[in-house]
Short mmCIF file of C-alpha atoms and ligand atoms in Angstrom, two decimals:
data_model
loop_
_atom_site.label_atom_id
_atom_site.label_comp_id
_atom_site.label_asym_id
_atom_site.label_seq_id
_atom_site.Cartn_x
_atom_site.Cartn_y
_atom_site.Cartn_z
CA UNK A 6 -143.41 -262.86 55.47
CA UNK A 7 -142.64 -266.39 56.03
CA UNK A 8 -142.85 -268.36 53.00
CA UNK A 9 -142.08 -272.08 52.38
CA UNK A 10 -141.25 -273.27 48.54
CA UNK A 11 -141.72 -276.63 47.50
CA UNK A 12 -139.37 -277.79 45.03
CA UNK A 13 -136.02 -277.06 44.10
CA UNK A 14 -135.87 -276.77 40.21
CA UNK A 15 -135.41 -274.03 38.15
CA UNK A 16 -138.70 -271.94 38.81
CA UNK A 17 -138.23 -272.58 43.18
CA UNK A 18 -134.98 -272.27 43.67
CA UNK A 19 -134.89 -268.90 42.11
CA UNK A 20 -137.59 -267.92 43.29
CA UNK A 21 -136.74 -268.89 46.73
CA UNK A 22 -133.71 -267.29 46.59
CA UNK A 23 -135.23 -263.94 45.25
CA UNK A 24 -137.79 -263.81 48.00
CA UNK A 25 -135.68 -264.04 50.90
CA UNK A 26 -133.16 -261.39 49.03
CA UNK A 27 -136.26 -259.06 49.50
CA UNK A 28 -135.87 -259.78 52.81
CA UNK A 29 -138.72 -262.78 53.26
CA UNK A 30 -137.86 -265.97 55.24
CA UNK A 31 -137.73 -268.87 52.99
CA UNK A 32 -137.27 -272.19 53.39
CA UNK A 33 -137.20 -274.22 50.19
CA UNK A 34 -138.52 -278.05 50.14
CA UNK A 35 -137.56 -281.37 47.72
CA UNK A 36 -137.94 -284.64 48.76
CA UNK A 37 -134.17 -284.78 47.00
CA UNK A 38 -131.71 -285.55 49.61
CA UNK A 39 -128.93 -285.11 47.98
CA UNK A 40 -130.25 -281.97 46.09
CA UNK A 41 -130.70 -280.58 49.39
CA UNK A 42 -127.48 -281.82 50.76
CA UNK A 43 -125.41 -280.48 47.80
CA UNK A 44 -127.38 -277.10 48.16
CA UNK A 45 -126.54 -276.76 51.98
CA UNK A 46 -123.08 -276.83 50.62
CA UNK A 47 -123.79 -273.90 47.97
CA UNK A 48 -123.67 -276.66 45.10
CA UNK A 49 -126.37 -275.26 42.64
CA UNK A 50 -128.34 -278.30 40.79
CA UNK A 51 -128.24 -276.18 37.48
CA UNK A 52 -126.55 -274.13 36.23
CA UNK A 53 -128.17 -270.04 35.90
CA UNK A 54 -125.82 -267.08 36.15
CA UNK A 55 -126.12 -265.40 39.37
CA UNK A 56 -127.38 -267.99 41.14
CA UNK A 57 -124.92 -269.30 43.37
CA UNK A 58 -124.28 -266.11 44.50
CA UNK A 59 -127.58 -265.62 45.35
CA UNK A 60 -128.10 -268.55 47.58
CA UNK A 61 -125.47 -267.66 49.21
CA UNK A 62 -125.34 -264.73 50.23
CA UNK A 63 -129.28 -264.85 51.90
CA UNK A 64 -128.42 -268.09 53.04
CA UNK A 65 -125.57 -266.52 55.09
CA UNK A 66 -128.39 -263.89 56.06
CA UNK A 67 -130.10 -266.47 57.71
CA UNK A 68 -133.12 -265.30 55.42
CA UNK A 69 -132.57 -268.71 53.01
CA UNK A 70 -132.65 -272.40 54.29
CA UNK A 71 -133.37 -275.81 52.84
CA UNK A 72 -134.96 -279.42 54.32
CA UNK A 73 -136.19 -282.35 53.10
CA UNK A 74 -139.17 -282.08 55.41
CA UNK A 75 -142.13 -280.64 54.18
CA UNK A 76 -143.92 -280.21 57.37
CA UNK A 77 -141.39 -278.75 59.60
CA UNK A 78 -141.07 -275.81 56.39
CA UNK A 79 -144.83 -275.06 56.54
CA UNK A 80 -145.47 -274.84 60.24
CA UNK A 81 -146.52 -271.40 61.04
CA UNK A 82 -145.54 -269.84 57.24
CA UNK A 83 -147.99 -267.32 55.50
CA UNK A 84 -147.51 -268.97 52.11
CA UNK A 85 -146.77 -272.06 50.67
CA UNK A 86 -145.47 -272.44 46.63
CA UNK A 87 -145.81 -275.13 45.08
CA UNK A 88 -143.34 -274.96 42.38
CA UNK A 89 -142.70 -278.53 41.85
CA UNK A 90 -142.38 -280.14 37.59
CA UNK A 91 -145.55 -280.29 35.30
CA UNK A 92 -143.42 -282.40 32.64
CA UNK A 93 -145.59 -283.92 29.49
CA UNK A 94 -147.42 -287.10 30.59
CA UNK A 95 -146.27 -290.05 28.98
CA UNK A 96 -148.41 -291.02 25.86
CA UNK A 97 -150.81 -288.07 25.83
CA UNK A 98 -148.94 -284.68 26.19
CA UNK A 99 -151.49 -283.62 28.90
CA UNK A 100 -149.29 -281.81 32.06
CA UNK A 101 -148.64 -284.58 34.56
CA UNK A 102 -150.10 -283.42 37.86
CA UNK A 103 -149.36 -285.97 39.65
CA UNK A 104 -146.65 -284.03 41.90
CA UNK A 105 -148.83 -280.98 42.00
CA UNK A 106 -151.39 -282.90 43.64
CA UNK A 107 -149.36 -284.81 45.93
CA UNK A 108 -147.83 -281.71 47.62
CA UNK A 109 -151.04 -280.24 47.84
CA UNK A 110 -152.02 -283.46 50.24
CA UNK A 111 -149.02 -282.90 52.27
CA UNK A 112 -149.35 -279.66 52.81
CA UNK A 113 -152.86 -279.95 53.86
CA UNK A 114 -151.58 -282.74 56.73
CA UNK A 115 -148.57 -280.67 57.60
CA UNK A 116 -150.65 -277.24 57.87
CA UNK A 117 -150.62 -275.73 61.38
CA UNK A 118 -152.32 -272.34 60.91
CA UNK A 119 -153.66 -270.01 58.06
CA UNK A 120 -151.97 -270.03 54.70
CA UNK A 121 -152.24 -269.34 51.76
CA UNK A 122 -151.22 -272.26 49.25
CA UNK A 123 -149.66 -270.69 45.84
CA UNK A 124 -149.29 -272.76 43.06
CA UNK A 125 -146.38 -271.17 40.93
CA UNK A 126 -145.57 -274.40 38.65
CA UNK A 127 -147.41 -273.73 35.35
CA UNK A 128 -150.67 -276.00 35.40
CA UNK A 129 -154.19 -276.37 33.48
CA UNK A 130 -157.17 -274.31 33.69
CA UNK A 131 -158.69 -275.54 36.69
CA UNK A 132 -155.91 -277.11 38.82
CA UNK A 133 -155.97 -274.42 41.71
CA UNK A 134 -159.64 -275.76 42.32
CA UNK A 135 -158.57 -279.40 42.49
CA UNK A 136 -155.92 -277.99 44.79
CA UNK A 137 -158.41 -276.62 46.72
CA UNK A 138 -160.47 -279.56 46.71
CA UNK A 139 -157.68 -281.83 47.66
CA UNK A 140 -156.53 -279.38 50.41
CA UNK A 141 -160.35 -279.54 52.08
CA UNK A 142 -160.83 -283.11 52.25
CA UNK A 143 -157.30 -283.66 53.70
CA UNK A 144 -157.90 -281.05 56.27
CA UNK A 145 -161.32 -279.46 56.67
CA UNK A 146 -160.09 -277.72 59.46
CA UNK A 147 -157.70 -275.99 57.81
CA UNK A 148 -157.23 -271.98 57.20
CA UNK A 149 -156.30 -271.78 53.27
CA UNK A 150 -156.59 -270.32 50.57
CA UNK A 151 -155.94 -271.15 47.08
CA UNK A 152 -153.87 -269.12 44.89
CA UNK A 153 -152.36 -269.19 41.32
CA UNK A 154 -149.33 -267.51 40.36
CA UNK A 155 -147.45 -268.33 37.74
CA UNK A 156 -143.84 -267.44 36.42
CA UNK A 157 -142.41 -266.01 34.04
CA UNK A 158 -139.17 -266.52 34.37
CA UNK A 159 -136.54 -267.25 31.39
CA UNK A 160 -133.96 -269.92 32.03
CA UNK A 161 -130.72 -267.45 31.81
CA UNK A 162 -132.10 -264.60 32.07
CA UNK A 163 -134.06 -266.04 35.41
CA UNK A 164 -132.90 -263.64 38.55
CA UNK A 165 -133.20 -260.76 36.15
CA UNK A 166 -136.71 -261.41 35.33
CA UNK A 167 -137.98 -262.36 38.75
CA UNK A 168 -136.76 -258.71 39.87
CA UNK A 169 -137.62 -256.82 36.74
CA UNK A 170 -140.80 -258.48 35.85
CA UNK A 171 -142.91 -256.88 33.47
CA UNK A 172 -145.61 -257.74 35.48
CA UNK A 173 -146.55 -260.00 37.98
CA UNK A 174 -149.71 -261.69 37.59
CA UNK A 175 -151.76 -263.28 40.62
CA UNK A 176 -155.37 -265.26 40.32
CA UNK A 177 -157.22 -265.04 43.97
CA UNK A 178 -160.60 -266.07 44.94
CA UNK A 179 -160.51 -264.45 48.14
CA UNK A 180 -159.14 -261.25 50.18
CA UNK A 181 -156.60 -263.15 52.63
CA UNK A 182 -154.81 -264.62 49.86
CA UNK A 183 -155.01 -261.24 48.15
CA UNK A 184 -153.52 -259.19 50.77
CA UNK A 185 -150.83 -261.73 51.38
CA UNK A 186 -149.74 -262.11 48.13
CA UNK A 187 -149.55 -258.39 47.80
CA UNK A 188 -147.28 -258.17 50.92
CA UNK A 189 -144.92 -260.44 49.10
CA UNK A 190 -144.41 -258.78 45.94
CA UNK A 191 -144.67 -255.30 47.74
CA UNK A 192 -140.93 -254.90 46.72
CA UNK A 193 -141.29 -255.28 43.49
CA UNK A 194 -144.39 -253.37 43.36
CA UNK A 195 -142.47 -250.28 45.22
CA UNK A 196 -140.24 -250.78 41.84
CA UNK A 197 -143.71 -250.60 40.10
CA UNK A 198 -143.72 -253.54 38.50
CA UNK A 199 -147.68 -254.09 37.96
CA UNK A 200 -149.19 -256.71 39.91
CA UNK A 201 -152.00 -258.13 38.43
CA UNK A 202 -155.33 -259.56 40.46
CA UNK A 203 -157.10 -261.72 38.56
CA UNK A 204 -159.28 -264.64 39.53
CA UNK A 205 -157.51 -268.12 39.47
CA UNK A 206 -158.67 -269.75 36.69
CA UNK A 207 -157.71 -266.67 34.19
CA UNK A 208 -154.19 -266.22 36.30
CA UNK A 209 -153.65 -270.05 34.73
CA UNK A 210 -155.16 -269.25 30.94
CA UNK A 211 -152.84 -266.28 31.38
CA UNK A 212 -149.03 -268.46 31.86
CA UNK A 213 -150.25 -270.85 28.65
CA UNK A 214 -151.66 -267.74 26.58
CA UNK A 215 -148.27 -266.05 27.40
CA UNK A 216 -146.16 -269.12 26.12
CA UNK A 217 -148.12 -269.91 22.82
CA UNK A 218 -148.30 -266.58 21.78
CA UNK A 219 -144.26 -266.27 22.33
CA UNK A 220 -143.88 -269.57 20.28
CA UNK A 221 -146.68 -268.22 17.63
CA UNK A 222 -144.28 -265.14 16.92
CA UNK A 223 -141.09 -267.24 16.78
CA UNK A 224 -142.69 -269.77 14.38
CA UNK A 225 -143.81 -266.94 12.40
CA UNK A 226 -140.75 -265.16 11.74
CA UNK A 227 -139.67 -268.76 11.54
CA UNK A 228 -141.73 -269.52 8.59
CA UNK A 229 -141.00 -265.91 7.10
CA UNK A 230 -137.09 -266.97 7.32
CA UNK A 231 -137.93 -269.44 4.76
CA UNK A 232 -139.59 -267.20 2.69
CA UNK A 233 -137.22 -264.50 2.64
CA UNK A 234 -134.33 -267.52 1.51
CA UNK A 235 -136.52 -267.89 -1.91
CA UNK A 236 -137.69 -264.79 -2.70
CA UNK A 237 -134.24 -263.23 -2.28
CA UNK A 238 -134.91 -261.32 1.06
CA UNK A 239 -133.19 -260.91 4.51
CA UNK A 240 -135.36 -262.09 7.85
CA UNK A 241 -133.54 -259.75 9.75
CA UNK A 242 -134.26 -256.46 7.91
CA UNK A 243 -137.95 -257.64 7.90
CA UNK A 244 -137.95 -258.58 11.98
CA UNK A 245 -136.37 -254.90 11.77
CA UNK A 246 -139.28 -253.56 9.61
CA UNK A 247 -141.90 -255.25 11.66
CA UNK A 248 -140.68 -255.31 14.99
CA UNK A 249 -140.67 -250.97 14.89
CA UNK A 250 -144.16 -250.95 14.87
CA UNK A 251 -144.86 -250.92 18.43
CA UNK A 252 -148.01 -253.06 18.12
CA UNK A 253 -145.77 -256.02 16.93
CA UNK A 254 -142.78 -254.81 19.02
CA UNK A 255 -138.92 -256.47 18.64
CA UNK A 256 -138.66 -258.92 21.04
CA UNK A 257 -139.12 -262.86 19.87
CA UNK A 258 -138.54 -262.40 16.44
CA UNK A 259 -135.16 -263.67 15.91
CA UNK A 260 -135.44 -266.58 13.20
CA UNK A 261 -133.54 -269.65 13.92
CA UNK A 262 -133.40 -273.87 14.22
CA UNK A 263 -136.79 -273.19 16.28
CA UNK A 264 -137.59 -273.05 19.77
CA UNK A 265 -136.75 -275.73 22.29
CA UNK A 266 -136.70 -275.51 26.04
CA UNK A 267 -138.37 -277.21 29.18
CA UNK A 268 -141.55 -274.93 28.87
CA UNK A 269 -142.63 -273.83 24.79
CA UNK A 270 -142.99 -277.61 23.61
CA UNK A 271 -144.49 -278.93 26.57
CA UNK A 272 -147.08 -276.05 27.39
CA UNK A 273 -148.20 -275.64 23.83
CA UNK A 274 -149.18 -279.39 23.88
CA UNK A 275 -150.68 -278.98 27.60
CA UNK A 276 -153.00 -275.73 25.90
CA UNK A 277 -154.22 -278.04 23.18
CA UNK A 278 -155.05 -281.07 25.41
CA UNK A 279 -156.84 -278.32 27.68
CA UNK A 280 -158.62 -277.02 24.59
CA UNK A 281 -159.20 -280.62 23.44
CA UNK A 282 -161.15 -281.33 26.22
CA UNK A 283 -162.96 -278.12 26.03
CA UNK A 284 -163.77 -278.91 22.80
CA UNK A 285 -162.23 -275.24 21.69
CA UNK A 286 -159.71 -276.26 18.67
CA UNK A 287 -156.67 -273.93 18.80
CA UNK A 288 -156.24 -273.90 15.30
CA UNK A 289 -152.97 -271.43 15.55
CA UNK A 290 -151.00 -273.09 17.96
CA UNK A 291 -151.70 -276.92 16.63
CA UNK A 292 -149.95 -275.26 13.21
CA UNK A 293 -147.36 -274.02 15.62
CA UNK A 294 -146.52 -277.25 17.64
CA UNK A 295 -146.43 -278.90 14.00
CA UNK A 296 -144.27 -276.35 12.11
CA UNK A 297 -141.63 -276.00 14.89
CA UNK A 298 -141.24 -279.77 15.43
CA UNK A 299 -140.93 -280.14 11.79
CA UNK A 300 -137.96 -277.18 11.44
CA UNK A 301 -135.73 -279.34 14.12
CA UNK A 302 -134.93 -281.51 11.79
CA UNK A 303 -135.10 -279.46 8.62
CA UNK A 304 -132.44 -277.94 9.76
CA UNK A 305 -130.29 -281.31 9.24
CA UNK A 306 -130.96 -281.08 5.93
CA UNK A 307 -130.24 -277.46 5.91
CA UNK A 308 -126.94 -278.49 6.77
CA UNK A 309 -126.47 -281.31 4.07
CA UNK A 310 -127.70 -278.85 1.55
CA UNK A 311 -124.60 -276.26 2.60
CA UNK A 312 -122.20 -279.44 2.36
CA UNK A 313 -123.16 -280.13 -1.36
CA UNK A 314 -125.78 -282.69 -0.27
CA UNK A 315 -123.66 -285.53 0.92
CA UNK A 316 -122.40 -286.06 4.23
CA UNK A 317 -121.67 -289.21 4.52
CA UNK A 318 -118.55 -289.73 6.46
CA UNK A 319 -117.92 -286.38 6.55
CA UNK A 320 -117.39 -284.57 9.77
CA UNK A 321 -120.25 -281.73 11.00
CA UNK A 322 -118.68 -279.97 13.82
CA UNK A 323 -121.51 -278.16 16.00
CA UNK A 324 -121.36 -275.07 17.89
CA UNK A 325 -123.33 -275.04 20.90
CA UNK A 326 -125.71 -277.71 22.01
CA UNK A 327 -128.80 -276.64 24.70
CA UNK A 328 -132.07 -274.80 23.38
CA UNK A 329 -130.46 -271.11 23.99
CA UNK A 330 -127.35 -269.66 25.65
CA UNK A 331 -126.80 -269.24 29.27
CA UNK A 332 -127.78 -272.61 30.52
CA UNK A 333 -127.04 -276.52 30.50
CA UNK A 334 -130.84 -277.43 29.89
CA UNK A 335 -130.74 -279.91 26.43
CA UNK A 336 -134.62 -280.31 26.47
CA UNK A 337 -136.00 -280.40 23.42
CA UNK A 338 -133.13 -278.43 22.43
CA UNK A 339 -132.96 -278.45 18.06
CA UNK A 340 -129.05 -279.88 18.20
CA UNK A 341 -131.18 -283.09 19.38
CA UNK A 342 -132.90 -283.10 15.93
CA UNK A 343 -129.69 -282.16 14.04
CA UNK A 344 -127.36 -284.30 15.52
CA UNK A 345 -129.76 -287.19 14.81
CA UNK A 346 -130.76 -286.16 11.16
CA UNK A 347 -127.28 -285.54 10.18
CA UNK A 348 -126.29 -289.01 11.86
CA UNK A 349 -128.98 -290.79 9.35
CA UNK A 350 -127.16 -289.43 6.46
CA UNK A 351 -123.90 -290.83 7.40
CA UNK A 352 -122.43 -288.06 9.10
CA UNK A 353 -119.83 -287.89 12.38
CA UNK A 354 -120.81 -285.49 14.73
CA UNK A 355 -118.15 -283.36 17.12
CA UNK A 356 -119.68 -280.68 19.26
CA UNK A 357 -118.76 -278.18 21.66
CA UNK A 358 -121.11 -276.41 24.31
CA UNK A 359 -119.92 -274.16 26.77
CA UNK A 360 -122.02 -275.31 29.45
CA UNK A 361 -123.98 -278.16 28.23
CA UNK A 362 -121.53 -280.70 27.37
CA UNK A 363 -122.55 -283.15 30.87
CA UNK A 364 -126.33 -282.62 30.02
CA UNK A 365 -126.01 -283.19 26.56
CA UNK A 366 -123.91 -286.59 27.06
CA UNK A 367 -127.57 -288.07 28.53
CA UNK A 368 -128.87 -287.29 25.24
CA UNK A 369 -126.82 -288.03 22.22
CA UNK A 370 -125.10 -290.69 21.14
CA UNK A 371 -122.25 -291.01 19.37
CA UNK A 372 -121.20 -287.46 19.44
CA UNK A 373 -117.42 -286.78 19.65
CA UNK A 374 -116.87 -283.72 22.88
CA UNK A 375 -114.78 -280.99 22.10
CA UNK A 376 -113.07 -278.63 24.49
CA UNK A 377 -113.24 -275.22 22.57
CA UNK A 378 -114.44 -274.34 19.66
CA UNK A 379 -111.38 -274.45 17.17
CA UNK A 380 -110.78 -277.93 18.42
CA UNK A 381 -114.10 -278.80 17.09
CA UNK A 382 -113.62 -277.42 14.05
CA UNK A 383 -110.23 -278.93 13.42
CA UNK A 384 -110.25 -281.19 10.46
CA UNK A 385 -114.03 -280.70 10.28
CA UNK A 386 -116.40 -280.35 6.80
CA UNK A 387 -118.61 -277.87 8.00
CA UNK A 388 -118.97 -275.78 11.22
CA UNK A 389 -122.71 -275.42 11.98
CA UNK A 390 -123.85 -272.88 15.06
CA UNK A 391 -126.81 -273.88 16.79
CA UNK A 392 -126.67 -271.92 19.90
CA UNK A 393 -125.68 -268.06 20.03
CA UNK A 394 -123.61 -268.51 23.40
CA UNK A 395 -121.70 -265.21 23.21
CA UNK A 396 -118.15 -266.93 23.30
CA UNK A 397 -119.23 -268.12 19.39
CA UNK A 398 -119.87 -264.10 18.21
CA UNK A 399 -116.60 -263.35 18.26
CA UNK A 400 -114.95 -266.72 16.53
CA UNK A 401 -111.08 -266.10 14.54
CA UNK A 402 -113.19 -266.92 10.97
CA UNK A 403 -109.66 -266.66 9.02
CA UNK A 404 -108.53 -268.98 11.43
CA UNK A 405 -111.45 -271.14 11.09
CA UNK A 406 -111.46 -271.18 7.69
CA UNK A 407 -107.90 -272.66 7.75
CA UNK A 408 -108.41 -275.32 10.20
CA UNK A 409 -111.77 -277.23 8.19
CA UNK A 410 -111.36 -279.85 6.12
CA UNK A 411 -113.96 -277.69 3.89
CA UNK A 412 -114.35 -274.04 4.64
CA UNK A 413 -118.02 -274.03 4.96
CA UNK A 414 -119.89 -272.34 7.93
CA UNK A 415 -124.14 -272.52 8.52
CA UNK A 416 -125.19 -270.24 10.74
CA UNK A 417 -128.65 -271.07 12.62
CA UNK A 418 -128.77 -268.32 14.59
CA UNK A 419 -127.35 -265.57 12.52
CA UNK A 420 -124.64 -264.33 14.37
CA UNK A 421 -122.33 -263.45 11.43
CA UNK A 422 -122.69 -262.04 7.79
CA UNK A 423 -122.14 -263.04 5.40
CA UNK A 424 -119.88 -260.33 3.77
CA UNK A 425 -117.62 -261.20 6.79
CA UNK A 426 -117.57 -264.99 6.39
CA UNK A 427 -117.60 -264.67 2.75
CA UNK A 428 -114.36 -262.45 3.89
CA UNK A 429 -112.77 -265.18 5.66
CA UNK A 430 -113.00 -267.71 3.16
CA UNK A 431 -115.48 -269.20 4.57
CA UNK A 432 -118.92 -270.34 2.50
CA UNK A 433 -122.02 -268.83 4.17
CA UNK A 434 -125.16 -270.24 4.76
CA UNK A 435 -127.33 -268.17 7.63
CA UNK A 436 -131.41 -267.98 8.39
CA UNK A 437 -133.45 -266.40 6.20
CA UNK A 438 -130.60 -264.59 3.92
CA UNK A 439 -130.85 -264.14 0.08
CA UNK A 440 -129.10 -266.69 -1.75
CA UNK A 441 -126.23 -265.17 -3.17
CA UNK A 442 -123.25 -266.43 -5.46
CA UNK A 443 -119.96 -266.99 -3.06
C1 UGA B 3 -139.93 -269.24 28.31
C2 UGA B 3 -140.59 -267.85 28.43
O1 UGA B 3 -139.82 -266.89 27.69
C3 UGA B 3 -140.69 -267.42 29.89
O2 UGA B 3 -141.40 -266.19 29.99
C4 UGA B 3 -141.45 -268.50 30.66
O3 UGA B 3 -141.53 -268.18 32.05
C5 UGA B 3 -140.74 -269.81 30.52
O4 UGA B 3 -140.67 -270.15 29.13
C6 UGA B 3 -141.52 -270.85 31.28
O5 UGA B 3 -142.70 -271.10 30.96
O6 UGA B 3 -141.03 -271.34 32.32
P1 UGA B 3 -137.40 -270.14 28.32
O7 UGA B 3 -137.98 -271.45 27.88
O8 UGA B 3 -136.42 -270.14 29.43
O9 UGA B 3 -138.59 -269.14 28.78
O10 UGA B 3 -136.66 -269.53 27.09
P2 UGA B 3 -136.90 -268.39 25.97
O11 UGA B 3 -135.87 -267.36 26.13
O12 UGA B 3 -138.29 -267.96 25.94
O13 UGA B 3 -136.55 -269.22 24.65
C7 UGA B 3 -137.31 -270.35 24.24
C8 UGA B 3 -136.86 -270.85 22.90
O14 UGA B 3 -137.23 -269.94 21.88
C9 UGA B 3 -135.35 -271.04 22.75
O15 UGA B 3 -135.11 -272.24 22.08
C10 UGA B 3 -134.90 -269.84 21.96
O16 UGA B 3 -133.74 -270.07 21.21
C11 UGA B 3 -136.10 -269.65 21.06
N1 UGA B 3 -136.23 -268.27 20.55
C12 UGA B 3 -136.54 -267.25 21.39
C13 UGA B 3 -136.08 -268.03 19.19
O17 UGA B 3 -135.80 -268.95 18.38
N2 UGA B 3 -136.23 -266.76 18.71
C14 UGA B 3 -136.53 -265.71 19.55
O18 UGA B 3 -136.68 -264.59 19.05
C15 UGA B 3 -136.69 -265.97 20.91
#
């Protein structure tokens, strides 16, 4: 198949990539030039393990190819993805279409023969049909279909998901698009990975419904974490206890700062403006959105509580700075609200991330950049982890404990025990723990 990808970012370049490793043509599309220039050269614009490699080695296939020109990509191709950003619109949280919809025009002028347009970037109930609308009057003439298919990839975990998907989902309103789409995840399907038809508008209910109901389970086990602090018992035995039951299952309910990321905070907002307008409240995930923002920055005082409630001009040396391991992304990551809560008390912030360090310089002010770890901690009054990279699960405590100024050590994503900290010296404070005398 001969597929063209517009857009670059996470979702299309790995995507991209993992088509044309199935042995697909692909040319990928962003009006970037340098993006495109840096990725001729194998320069990745983020930074997601495997990647590089990836590109690569399909692009030395000949099976992989990028261009800053959008029509000579789509001439003659049997699909066309739109994978370009749906961030929050300013002022009203609503996803900003505004570059769905202007691909969607080009596309339509650029078209030469049939195709079917895919719209993989995660959009409202109801955009495939303005797609569709916007494709027609740009080109009456013009052989398409309309297709929605979203992703559901994990930044980190990204190539990995794309080829093990638990199942791929696909919203058609017609046969051609149907069959095509099927020819492209045939691979995959061979693998029996199930592909789902659906019509469009449910393929789209289906990405936000996925999303909320991830950050619903979080923010529960979340909110149980606190519970479990005051009534003297341990989130992790109960995620244990709760995730066995197959109905619940394990995954997603690891208590922590809450979540953060380039696709929870904005798509949970982007389902409520949807249901807004609907006039459907979505009582569940409006407590969500509220309870998670609100934990960001309880976590601050989480972390003053540890340090005997004062902070000021003490130093809080953090561990780890994007939303999760195993990427540079810092959007809406919880160090954001930390840093900035524990800088209103009075507090000096040093921080090392493994990968986020650039990233995280566009965001915070004031912070002091370590190189490792114990360089961070030297001299420091507390040691906080906020992201479980896996270089912080295997930390020298004793040594730790000798290099702070104060040997105290809050855990947000309970990595260590307790008994082990408690071991090293070190004061513990984790997620959801009974308080204990140390
Ligand atoms: C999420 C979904 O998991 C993907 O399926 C989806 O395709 C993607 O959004 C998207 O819409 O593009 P991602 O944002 O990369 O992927 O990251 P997750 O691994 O889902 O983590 C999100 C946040 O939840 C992180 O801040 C993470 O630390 C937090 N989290 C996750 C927890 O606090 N506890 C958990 O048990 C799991």
């Amino acid at each position: 198949m001969r597929i063209a990808m517009i857009g670059t970012g996470y979702v299309g370049l790995v995507s991209g990539a993992c088509f044309s490793d199935f042995g697909h043509q692909v040319v990928c599309v962003d009006k970037d030039a340098d993006k495109i220039a840096a990725l001729r050269d194998g320069v990745m614009p983020i930074y997601e393990p495997g990647l590089e490699g990836l590109v690569e080695h399909n692009v030395g296939g000949g099976r992989l190819s990028f261009t800053t020109d959008l029509a000579e990509a789509v001439d003659g191709v049997d699909a066309v993805f739109i994978a370009v950003g749906t961030p929050s619109r300013r002022g009203d949280g609503h996803a900003d279409l505004s570059y769905v919809y202007a691909a969607a025009r080009e596309i339509a002028t650029a078209l030469t023969g049939p195709a079917v347009v895919v719209t993989k970037s995660t959009v409202p109930v109801g955009t495939g049909d303005e797609v569709e609308r916007l494709i027609r009057e740009t080109a009456p003439d013009a052989e398409v279909s309309v297709a929605s298919n979203p992703e559901f990839l994990r930044e980190g975990a990204a190539i990995a998901d794309f080829k093990h998907p638990d199942r791929i989902v696909v919203g058609v309103e017609d046969d051609h698009a149907r069959d095509v789409l099927e020819a492209i995840y045939r691979p995959l399907n061979l693998n029996k990975a199930p592909l789902l038809f659906t019509t469009r508008r449910t393929a789209e209910v289906i990405k936000y419904a996925a999303n909320a109901f991830l950050a619903t389970k979080i923010t529960f086990i979340n909110e149980m974490a606190d519970l479990c602090e005051e009534v003297g018992a341990d989130v992790q035995s109960v995620s244990r206890g709760i995730g066995l039951d197959n109905r619940i299952g394990p995954k997603f309910l690891h208590a922590g700062p809450g979540y953060g990321g380039s696709c929870f905070p904005k798509d949970t907002l982007a389902l409520l403006k949807t249901a807004e307008d609907a006039q459907v409240p979505l009582r569940i995930v409006e407590s969500v959105v509220k309870v998670n923002d609100a934990r960001k920055r309880a976590m601050g005082r989480k972390v003053v509580k540890a340090m005997n409630g004062d902070v000021r001009g003490k130093t809080v040396a953090l561990l780890g700075l994007t939303f999760k391991p195993n990427t540079d992304d810092m959007r809406d990551s919880p160090a954001i609200s930390i840093v900035q809560a524990l800088q209103d008390e009075g507090a000096k912030i040093r921080a090392y991330d493994p990968e986020g360090t650039e990233q995280a310089k566009l965001v915070l002010e004031n912070v002091d950049f370590c190189d490792d770890p114990y360089t961070a901690a030297d001299g420091a009054d507390a040691l906080v982890i906020v992201t479980e990279w896996d270089q912080f699960r295997a930390l020298d405590l004793k040594r730790v404990t000798d290099i702070l100024n104060q040997p105290v050590l809050v855990d947000l994503r309970n990595i260590y025990s307790a008994d082990e900290a408690n071991q090293a010296g070190l004061r513990y404070t984790g997620i959801g723990q009974p308080k204990k005398a140390v």
